[in-house]
mmCIF file of C-alpha atoms in Angstrom:
data_model
loop_
_atom_site.group_PDB
_atom_site.id
_atom_site.type_symbol
_atom_site.label_atom_id
_atom_site.label_comp_id
_atom_site.label_asym_id
_atom_site.label_seq_id
_atom_site.Cartn_x
_atom_site.Cartn_y
_atom_site.Cartn_z
ATOM 1 C CA MET A 5 0.000 0.000 0.000
ATOM 2 C CA THR A 6 1.279 3.454 -0.895
ATOM 3 C CA ILE A 7 1.008 5.850 2.050
ATOM 4 C CA LYS A 8 -0.410 9.216 0.997
ATOM 5 C CA VAL A 9 1.271 11.923 3.088
ATOM 6 C CA LEU A 10 0.349 15.574 3.544
ATOM 7 C CA VAL A 11 2.998 17.937 4.952
ATOM 8 C CA VAL A 12 1.769 20.967 6.923
ATOM 9 C CA ASP A 13 4.452 23.444 8.018
ATOM 10 C CA ASP A 14 4.865 27.216 7.782
ATOM 11 C CA SER A 15 8.602 26.869 7.091
ATOM 12 C CA ALA A 16 9.347 26.532 3.379
ATOM 13 C CA LEU A 17 12.645 24.833 4.254
ATOM 14 C CA ILE A 18 11.009 22.181 6.440
ATOM 15 C CA ARG A 19 8.289 21.618 3.831
ATOM 16 C CA GLN A 20 10.965 21.077 1.210
ATOM 17 C CA ILE A 21 13.015 18.692 3.378
ATOM 18 C CA LEU A 22 10.029 16.614 4.458
ATOM 19 C CA SER A 23 8.670 16.554 0.911
ATOM 20 C CA GLU A 24 11.978 15.259 -0.444
ATOM 21 C CA ILE A 25 12.183 12.601 2.272
ATOM 22 C CA ILE A 26 8.669 11.376 1.533
ATOM 23 C CA LYS A 27 9.152 11.385 -2.261
ATOM 24 C CA SER A 28 12.348 9.332 -1.875
ATOM 25 C CA GLU A 29 10.465 6.428 -0.259
ATOM 26 C CA PRO A 30 8.938 3.861 -2.658
ATOM 27 C CA ASP A 31 5.967 3.168 -0.371
ATOM 28 C CA MET A 32 5.034 6.836 0.121
ATOM 29 C CA ALA A 33 3.432 9.507 -2.047
ATOM 30 C CA LEU A 34 3.423 13.230 -1.272
ATOM 31 C CA VAL A 35 -0.107 14.527 -1.893
ATOM 32 C CA GLY A 36 0.531 18.095 -0.834
ATOM 33 C CA ALA A 37 2.592 20.554 1.220
ATOM 34 C CA ALA A 38 0.590 23.236 3.019
ATOM 35 C CA PRO A 39 2.017 26.409 4.613
ATOM 36 C CA ASP A 40 -0.930 26.913 6.963
ATOM 37 C CA ALA A 41 -4.084 25.350 8.366
ATOM 38 C CA PHE A 42 -6.390 26.853 5.738
ATOM 39 C CA VAL A 43 -4.522 25.299 2.820
ATOM 40 C CA ALA A 44 -4.175 22.089 4.848
ATOM 41 C CA LYS A 45 -7.936 21.861 5.386
ATOM 42 C CA LYS A 46 -8.535 22.171 1.631
ATOM 43 C CA LEU A 47 -5.938 19.472 0.862
ATOM 44 C CA VAL A 48 -7.318 17.106 3.498
ATOM 45 C CA LEU A 49 -10.734 17.273 1.829
ATOM 46 C CA GLU A 50 -9.324 16.940 -1.695
ATOM 47 C CA LYS A 51 -6.581 14.369 -1.186
ATOM 48 C CA SER A 52 -7.719 12.258 1.796
ATOM 49 C CA PRO A 53 -4.180 11.693 3.113
ATOM 50 C CA ASP A 54 -3.342 8.547 5.067
ATOM 51 C CA VAL A 55 -0.884 10.449 7.311
ATOM 52 C CA ILE A 56 -0.285 14.127 8.040
ATOM 53 C CA THR A 57 2.947 15.636 9.344
ATOM 54 C CA LEU A 58 1.941 18.750 11.265
ATOM 55 C CA ASP A 59 3.958 21.651 12.628
ATOM 56 C CA ILE A 60 2.835 22.844 16.042
ATOM 57 C CA GLU A 61 3.864 26.486 15.657
ATOM 58 C CA MET A 62 2.051 28.049 12.673
ATOM 59 C CA PRO A 63 0.527 31.498 11.995
ATOM 60 C CA LYS A 64 -3.215 32.184 11.783
ATOM 61 C CA VAL A 65 -4.312 28.826 13.258
ATOM 62 C CA ASP A 66 -1.714 26.889 15.268
ATOM 63 C CA GLY A 67 -1.129 23.187 14.885
ATOM 64 C CA LEU A 68 -2.931 22.231 18.086
ATOM 65 C CA ARG A 69 -6.150 23.974 17.058
ATOM 66 C CA PHE A 70 -5.980 22.437 13.583
ATOM 67 C CA LEU A 71 -5.360 18.995 15.129
ATOM 68 C CA GLU A 72 -8.318 19.354 17.493
ATOM 69 C CA VAL A 73 -10.668 20.249 14.633
ATOM 70 C CA LEU A 74 -9.248 17.492 12.422
ATOM 71 C CA MET A 75 -9.704 14.784 15.052
ATOM 72 C CA ASN A 76 -13.320 15.749 15.615
ATOM 73 C CA ALA A 77 -14.231 16.119 11.948
ATOM 74 C CA ARG A 78 -12.001 13.656 10.096
ATOM 75 C CA PRO A 79 -9.734 11.578 12.370
ATOM 76 C CA THR A 80 -6.416 11.020 10.569
ATOM 77 C CA PRO A 81 -3.035 9.678 11.774
ATOM 78 C CA VAL A 82 -0.814 12.667 12.553
ATOM 79 C CA VAL A 83 2.914 12.912 13.254
ATOM 80 C CA MET A 84 3.719 16.228 14.928
ATOM 81 C CA ILE A 85 6.845 18.211 14.069
ATOM 82 C CA SER A 86 7.876 19.970 17.274
ATOM 83 C CA THR A 87 10.726 22.010 18.731
ATOM 84 C CA LEU A 88 13.236 20.911 21.369
ATOM 85 C CA THR A 89 12.134 23.462 23.951
ATOM 86 C CA GLU A 90 10.134 23.239 27.162
ATOM 87 C CA LYS A 91 7.277 25.111 25.479
ATOM 88 C CA GLY A 92 7.555 22.801 22.477
ATOM 89 C CA ALA A 93 7.559 19.726 24.700
ATOM 90 C CA ASP A 94 4.419 20.846 26.521
ATOM 91 C CA ALA A 95 2.608 21.557 23.248
ATOM 92 C CA THR A 96 3.746 18.223 21.825
ATOM 93 C CA LEU A 97 2.377 16.303 24.796
ATOM 94 C CA ARG A 98 -0.878 18.216 24.427
ATOM 95 C CA SER A 99 -1.013 17.118 20.790
ATOM 96 C CA LEU A 100 -0.717 13.477 21.880
ATOM 97 C CA GLU A 101 -3.641 14.048 24.249
ATOM 98 C CA LEU A 102 -5.633 15.398 21.304
ATOM 99 C CA GLY A 103 -4.967 12.267 19.248
ATOM 100 C CA ALA A 104 -1.650 12.678 17.409
ATOM 101 C CA ILE A 105 0.115 9.342 16.999
ATOM 102 C CA ASP A 106 3.714 10.455 17.481
ATOM 103 C CA PHE A 107 6.151 13.320 17.014
ATOM 104 C CA VAL A 108 9.563 14.228 15.650
ATOM 105 C CA ALA A 109 11.589 17.012 17.256
ATOM 106 C CA LYS A 110 13.266 19.570 15.005
ATOM 107 C CA PRO A 111 16.977 19.983 15.755
ATOM 108 C CA LYS A 112 17.894 23.226 17.513
ATOM 109 C CA ILE A 113 20.638 24.156 15.039
ATOM 110 C CA GLY A 114 21.488 23.184 11.486
ATOM 111 C CA VAL A 115 17.874 22.408 10.613
ATOM 112 C CA ALA A 116 18.531 21.246 7.051
ATOM 113 C CA GLN A 117 21.280 18.806 8.004
ATOM 114 C CA GLY A 118 19.524 17.790 11.204
ATOM 115 C CA MET A 119 16.266 16.932 9.462
ATOM 116 C CA ALA A 120 18.195 15.021 6.791
ATOM 117 C CA ASP A 121 19.867 13.005 9.565
ATOM 118 C CA TYR A 122 16.377 12.226 10.883
ATOM 119 C CA HIS A 123 15.331 10.752 7.530
ATOM 120 C CA GLN A 124 14.969 7.187 8.796
ATOM 121 C CA LEU A 125 13.248 8.227 12.022
ATOM 122 C CA ILE A 126 10.708 10.322 10.118
ATOM 123 C CA VAL A 127 9.783 7.620 7.613
ATOM 124 C CA GLU A 128 9.521 4.998 10.371
ATOM 125 C CA LYS A 129 7.116 7.203 12.303
ATOM 126 C CA ILE A 130 5.045 7.855 9.177
ATOM 127 C CA ARG A 131 4.830 4.111 8.490
ATOM 128 C CA THR A 132 3.869 3.433 12.096
ATOM 129 C CA ALA A 133 1.210 6.154 11.982
ATOM 130 C CA ALA A 134 -0.236 4.652 8.797
ATOM 131 C CA ARG A 135 -0.724 1.314 10.612
ATOM 132 C CA SER A 136 -2.018 2.805 13.853
ATOM 133 C CA LYS A 137 -5.507 3.179 15.270
ATOM 134 C CA VAL A 138 -6.731 6.746 15.409
ATOM 135 C CA LYS A 139 -8.930 7.565 18.357
ATOM 136 C CA LYS A 140 -10.927 10.729 18.848
ATOM 137 C CA SER A 141 -9.951 12.776 21.849
ATOM 138 C CA ALA A 142 -12.499 12.206 24.595
ATOM 139 C CA PRO A 143 -12.700 12.751 28.360
ATOM 140 C CA SER A 144 -11.230 9.658 29.977
ATOM 141 C CA LYS A 145 -13.313 7.580 32.357
ATOM 142 C CA VAL A 146 -10.850 6.920 35.125
ATOM 143 C CA SER A 147 -11.812 4.268 37.658
ATOM 144 C CA THR A 148 -9.556 5.253 40.530
ATOM 145 C CA VAL A 149 -8.479 2.883 43.282
ATOM 146 C CA SER A 150 -8.752 4.888 46.510
ATOM 147 C CA LYS A 151 -6.258 2.786 48.451
ATOM 148 C CA VAL A 152 -4.477 -0.527 48.064
ATOM 149 C CA ASN A 153 -4.213 -2.926 51.000
ATOM 150 C CA TYR A 154 -0.471 -3.138 50.822
ATOM 151 C CA SER A 155 2.445 -2.132 52.978
ATOM 152 C CA GLY A 156 6.202 -2.358 52.757
ATOM 153 C CA THR A 157 8.734 -1.335 50.137
ATOM 154 C CA GLU A 158 9.574 -4.674 48.525
ATOM 155 C CA LYS A 159 7.090 -4.617 45.628
ATOM 156 C CA ILE A 160 7.934 -2.819 42.369
ATOM 157 C CA ILE A 161 5.752 -2.133 39.333
ATOM 158 C CA ALA A 162 7.662 -1.727 36.052
ATOM 159 C CA ILE A 163 5.929 -0.214 33.004
ATOM 160 C CA GLY A 164 7.198 0.025 29.433
ATOM 161 C CA ALA A 165 5.646 1.684 26.362
ATOM 162 C CA SER A 166 6.376 3.384 23.054
ATOM 163 C CA THR A 167 4.045 4.762 20.345
ATOM 164 C CA GLY A 168 0.756 5.724 21.984
ATOM 165 C CA GLY A 169 2.312 5.168 25.384
ATOM 166 C CA THR A 170 2.204 8.689 26.773
ATOM 167 C CA GLU A 171 -1.564 8.558 27.059
ATOM 168 C CA ALA A 172 -1.685 4.853 27.956
ATOM 169 C CA ILE A 173 0.751 5.337 30.842
ATOM 170 C CA LYS A 174 -1.279 8.303 32.067
ATOM 171 C CA GLU A 175 -4.487 6.267 32.048
ATOM 172 C CA VAL A 176 -2.852 3.471 34.059
ATOM 173 C CA LEU A 177 -1.102 5.733 36.580
ATOM 174 C CA ARG A 178 -4.245 7.781 37.181
ATOM 175 C CA THR A 179 -5.922 4.674 38.582
ATOM 176 C CA PHE A 180 -3.076 3.958 41.022
ATOM 177 C CA PRO A 181 -3.707 5.113 44.611
ATOM 178 C CA ALA A 182 -1.347 7.343 46.548
ATOM 179 C CA ASN A 183 0.070 4.350 48.459
ATOM 180 C CA ALA A 184 0.738 2.170 45.384
ATOM 181 C CA PRO A 185 4.078 0.317 45.211
ATOM 182 C CA ALA A 186 7.057 2.157 43.767
ATOM 183 C CA THR A 187 6.597 2.355 40.002
ATOM 184 C CA VAL A 188 9.342 2.682 37.394
ATOM 185 C CA ILE A 189 8.540 3.664 33.803
ATOM 186 C CA THR A 190 10.390 3.607 30.508
ATOM 187 C CA GLN A 191 8.637 5.422 27.661
ATOM 188 C CA HIS A 192 10.442 5.914 24.356
ATOM 189 C CA MET A 193 10.919 9.668 24.292
ATOM 190 C CA PRO A 194 13.837 11.986 23.429
ATOM 191 C CA ALA A 195 15.806 14.017 25.933
ATOM 192 C CA GLY A 196 14.131 17.288 26.797
ATOM 193 C CA PHE A 197 10.623 15.861 26.794
ATOM 194 C CA THR A 198 10.631 13.451 29.742
ATOM 195 C CA SER A 199 10.937 16.151 32.393
ATOM 196 C CA THR A 200 7.864 17.936 31.019
ATOM 197 C CA TYR A 201 6.014 14.646 30.667
ATOM 198 C CA ALA A 202 6.751 13.700 34.292
ATOM 199 C CA LYS A 203 5.392 17.068 35.477
ATOM 200 C CA ARG A 204 2.202 16.603 33.459
ATOM 201 C CA LEU A 205 1.721 13.123 34.933
ATOM 202 C CA ASP A 206 2.369 14.393 38.452
ATOM 203 C CA ALA A 207 -0.362 16.996 38.029
ATOM 204 C CA VAL A 208 -3.075 14.388 37.327
ATOM 205 C CA CYS A 209 -1.966 11.366 39.392
ATOM 206 C CA GLN A 210 -2.378 10.493 43.069
ATOM 207 C CA MET A 211 1.188 9.134 43.119
ATOM 208 C CA GLN A 212 4.107 11.543 42.935
ATOM 209 C CA VAL A 213 5.682 11.315 39.493
ATOM 210 C CA LYS A 214 9.176 12.563 38.707
ATOM 211 C CA GLU A 215 11.916 12.160 36.136
ATOM 212 C CA ALA A 216 14.610 9.858 37.532
ATOM 213 C CA LYS A 217 17.933 11.502 38.393
ATOM 214 C CA GLY A 218 19.831 8.389 39.502
ATOM 215 C CA GLY A 219 20.558 7.092 42.994
ATOM 216 C CA GLU A 220 16.985 7.482 44.296
ATOM 217 C CA ARG A 221 15.654 4.939 46.747
ATOM 218 C CA LEU A 222 12.399 3.476 45.464
ATOM 219 C CA LEU A 223 9.511 4.348 47.762
ATOM 220 C CA PRO A 224 5.780 3.517 47.741
ATOM 221 C CA GLY A 225 3.635 6.277 46.322
ATOM 222 C CA GLN A 226 6.434 7.377 43.982
ATOM 223 C CA ALA A 227 6.687 6.855 40.209
ATOM 224 C CA TYR A 228 9.992 7.379 38.396
ATOM 225 C CA LEU A 229 10.272 8.067 34.649
ATOM 226 C CA ALA A 230 13.444 7.190 32.736
ATOM 227 C CA PRO A 231 15.050 10.334 31.257
ATOM 228 C CA GLY A 232 15.021 10.537 27.481
ATOM 229 C CA ASP A 233 18.750 10.024 26.958
ATOM 230 C CA LYS A 234 19.615 7.391 29.592
ATOM 231 C CA HIS A 235 18.894 3.750 30.322
ATOM 232 C CA MET A 236 17.226 3.227 33.706
ATOM 233 C CA GLU A 237 18.054 0.174 35.795
ATOM 234 C CA ILE A 238 17.003 -0.941 39.266
ATOM 235 C CA GLU A 239 19.615 -2.382 41.617
ATOM 236 C CA ARG A 240 19.492 -3.794 45.120
ATOM 237 C CA SER A 241 21.177 -1.795 47.870
ATOM 238 C CA GLY A 242 20.886 -3.684 51.144
ATOM 239 C CA ALA A 243 17.186 -3.856 51.929
ATOM 240 C CA ASP A 244 16.399 -1.095 49.422
ATOM 241 C CA TYR A 245 16.058 -0.727 45.666
ATOM 242 C CA ARG A 246 17.755 2.182 43.968
ATOM 243 C CA ILE A 247 17.765 3.688 40.496
ATOM 244 C CA ARG A 248 20.853 3.558 38.327
ATOM 245 C CA LEU A 249 21.109 5.573 35.115
ATOM 246 C CA THR A 250 23.571 4.532 32.405
ATOM 247 C CA ASP A 251 24.662 6.152 29.158
ATOM 248 C CA GLY A 252 25.368 3.077 27.053
ATOM 249 C CA ALA A 253 24.482 2.157 23.501
ATOM 250 C CA ARG A 254 20.907 1.705 22.326
ATOM 251 C CA VAL A 255 19.352 -1.610 23.311
ATOM 252 C CA SER A 256 16.584 -3.109 21.174
ATOM 253 C CA GLY A 257 16.953 0.062 19.114
ATOM 254 C CA HIS A 258 16.204 2.455 21.957
ATOM 255 C CA LYS A 259 17.641 4.573 24.768
ATOM 256 C CA PRO A 260 15.984 4.407 27.194
ATOM 257 C CA SER A 261 15.146 0.758 26.581
ATOM 258 C CA VAL A 262 12.316 -1.169 28.213
ATOM 259 C CA ASP A 263 14.355 -4.380 27.972
ATOM 260 C CA VAL A 264 17.131 -2.776 30.039
ATOM 261 C CA LEU A 265 14.650 -1.828 32.764
ATOM 262 C CA PHE A 266 12.861 -5.193 32.810
ATOM 263 C CA ASN A 267 16.102 -7.217 32.785
ATOM 264 C CA SER A 268 17.458 -5.232 35.733
ATOM 265 C CA ILE A 269 14.206 -5.854 37.606
ATOM 266 C CA CYS A 270 14.709 -9.611 37.176
ATOM 267 C CA LYS A 271 18.187 -9.440 38.691
ATOM 268 C CA SER A 272 17.337 -7.138 41.577
ATOM 269 C CA ALA A 273 13.736 -7.912 42.550
ATOM 270 C CA GLY A 274 12.795 -11.272 41.068
ATOM 271 C CA SER A 275 9.210 -12.245 41.831
ATOM 272 C CA ASN A 276 8.670 -9.106 43.941
ATOM 273 C CA ALA A 277 8.044 -7.161 40.727
ATOM 274 C CA LEU A 278 5.114 -6.790 38.358
ATOM 275 C CA GLY A 279 5.757 -6.036 34.676
ATOM 276 C CA VAL A 280 3.392 -4.109 32.415
ATOM 277 C CA LEU A 281 3.957 -3.731 28.655
ATOM 278 C CA LEU A 282 1.768 -1.216 26.855
ATOM 279 C CA THR A 283 1.209 -0.009 23.287
ATOM 280 C CA GLY A 284 4.216 0.507 21.050
ATOM 281 C CA MET A 285 5.898 -0.273 17.746
ATOM 282 C CA GLY A 286 8.615 -2.916 17.566
ATOM 283 C CA SER A 287 9.667 -5.459 20.166
ATOM 284 C CA ASP A 288 11.484 -3.575 22.944
ATOM 285 C CA GLY A 289 10.382 -4.946 26.303
ATOM 286 C CA ALA A 290 9.137 -8.301 24.985
ATOM 287 C CA SER A 291 12.320 -10.210 25.864
ATOM 288 C CA GLY A 292 12.613 -8.418 29.195
ATOM 289 C CA LEU A 293 9.022 -9.219 30.092
ATOM 290 C CA HIS A 294 9.668 -12.850 29.208
ATOM 291 C CA GLU A 295 12.612 -12.826 31.613
ATOM 292 C CA MET A 296 10.339 -11.374 34.291
ATOM 293 C CA PHE A 297 7.772 -14.088 33.574
ATOM 294 C CA ASN A 298 10.457 -16.768 33.966
ATOM 295 C CA ALA A 299 11.577 -15.160 37.237
ATOM 296 C CA GLY A 300 8.091 -15.621 38.678
ATOM 297 C CA CYS A 301 6.855 -12.053 38.221
ATOM 298 C CA GLU A 302 3.257 -11.188 37.441
ATOM 299 C CA THR A 303 3.220 -9.892 33.879
ATOM 300 C CA PHE A 304 0.588 -7.893 31.980
ATOM 301 C CA CYS A 305 0.225 -6.901 28.325
ATOM 302 C CA GLN A 306 -2.208 -4.417 26.840
ATOM 303 C CA ASP A 307 -4.673 -6.070 24.481
ATOM 304 C CA GLU A 308 -4.825 -5.415 20.752
ATOM 305 C CA ALA A 309 -8.194 -3.668 20.790
ATOM 306 C CA SER A 310 -7.011 -0.871 23.095
ATOM 307 C CA CYS A 311 -3.487 -0.416 21.644
ATOM 308 C CA ILE A 312 -2.677 2.452 19.311
ATOM 309 C CA VAL A 313 0.050 0.190 17.908
ATOM 310 C CA PHE A 314 -0.076 -3.507 18.782
ATOM 311 C CA GLY A 315 3.647 -4.186 18.386
ATOM 312 C CA MET A 316 5.555 -4.625 21.639
ATOM 313 C CA PRO A 317 2.675 -6.359 23.486
ATOM 314 C CA LYS A 318 2.026 -8.622 20.488
ATOM 315 C CA VAL A 319 5.627 -9.871 20.436
ATOM 316 C CA ALA A 320 5.583 -10.418 24.209
ATOM 317 C CA ILE A 321 2.320 -12.368 24.015
ATOM 318 C CA GLU A 322 3.716 -14.511 21.191
ATOM 319 C CA LYS A 323 6.758 -15.265 23.386
ATOM 320 C CA GLY A 324 4.447 -16.474 26.160
ATOM 321 C CA ALA A 325 5.543 -13.603 28.414
ATOM 322 C CA ALA A 326 2.077 -12.380 29.459
ATOM 323 C CA LYS A 327 0.199 -13.934 32.366
ATOM 324 C CA ARG A 328 -2.629 -11.506 31.663
ATOM 325 C CA VAL A 329 -3.739 -9.664 28.519
ATOM 326 C CA ILE A 330 -5.811 -6.696 29.679
ATOM 327 C CA SER A 331 -7.593 -3.759 28.058
ATOM 328 C CA LEU A 332 -6.222 -0.326 28.899
ATOM 329 C CA ASP A 333 -9.421 0.582 30.769
ATOM 330 C CA ASP A 334 -8.948 -2.371 33.140
ATOM 331 C CA MET A 335 -5.153 -2.416 33.397
ATOM 332 C CA GLY A 336 -4.621 -0.224 36.457
ATOM 333 C CA ARG A 337 -7.314 -1.890 38.549
ATOM 334 C CA SER A 338 -6.101 -5.364 37.563
ATOM 335 C CA VAL A 339 -2.528 -4.509 38.563
ATOM 336 C CA MET A 340 -3.666 -3.145 41.940
ATOM 337 C CA GLN A 341 -5.835 -6.195 42.596
ATOM 338 C CA THR A 342 -2.830 -8.396 41.905
ATOM 339 C CA VAL A 343 -0.687 -6.320 44.298
ATOM 340 C CA GLU A 344 -3.275 -6.864 47.042
ATOM 341 C CA LYS A 345 -3.386 -10.612 46.447
ATOM 342 C CA LEU A 346 0.394 -10.862 46.482
ATOM 343 C CA SER A 347 0.582 -8.791 49.646
ATOM 344 C CA ALA A 348 -1.973 -11.073 51.303
ATOM 345 C CA GLY A 349 -0.008 -14.122 50.223
ATOM 346 C CA SER A 350 -2.867 -15.465 48.090
ATOM 347 C CA ARG A 351 -2.171 -18.048 45.424
ATOM 348 C CA LEU A 352 -2.946 -16.599 42.008
#
């Protein structure tokens, strides 16, 4: 299938670069390049693109407003083109809330060369968007657990996600009570965005959510997000668990990598941990979750129907790594129920 792509960006240079990238791919066709939302609206109606790349910062009508209208009127897979700034990160995360599938960050300097270097990343995200499920933005129906019958610091919940994961993680964490076990999270996201993402999660969750800095002792009621340019591992320190950040090579194609987090959990916590693998393209986390399964951990995968991209969970399920396959709506409650049973010593 040829993917019809519409480029929307007020920068003539970025339009040219993205257009050339798209035209160079045999499975893609450029159906238009719009400088603003008004031209984009006309092209959407005329060309019915399969995927839209959309700049956030545009004159007249900004990208977020255009995206909101688009998702209500004609839901279409969108890859946002954002800036590597705190303001850009906040707007990008808002775009994911509104229904965008993913984003690519413009380089701060040397835009032409930087965007050319991002050629492979851009086309991969367009292909992923073309295969994804588009969902209209709607108020979430959060079924919050008020309190979990659990005490102690030995239990750990580990969550991994990629494409579609920013919203999926939020939906799961919002159901966790303030006294939930320490939670560690790896979401595929570039440096400069994870700090903003952690703050946005902290504002809507009962748990405290923060970007990991390294060396922290894991505590109940706290959730720690891997920074966008480091691997996050958990290691045992006496009776405690602590976070270790490393700056190694990409693992399973990513840094941070879900496999790195899950494998470290196996070594440090064994069956005291619960693993959760959510929506995402590729296979990162599948092998690590299988290791957790073999170590006696309770393991959960998001089901196909509720995934934006059924990649990582699909591979994990095929490996036999999932003890439970759960819809996103039920994931948080199911995890908390399992924590209670484990804490009570019940046989599952």
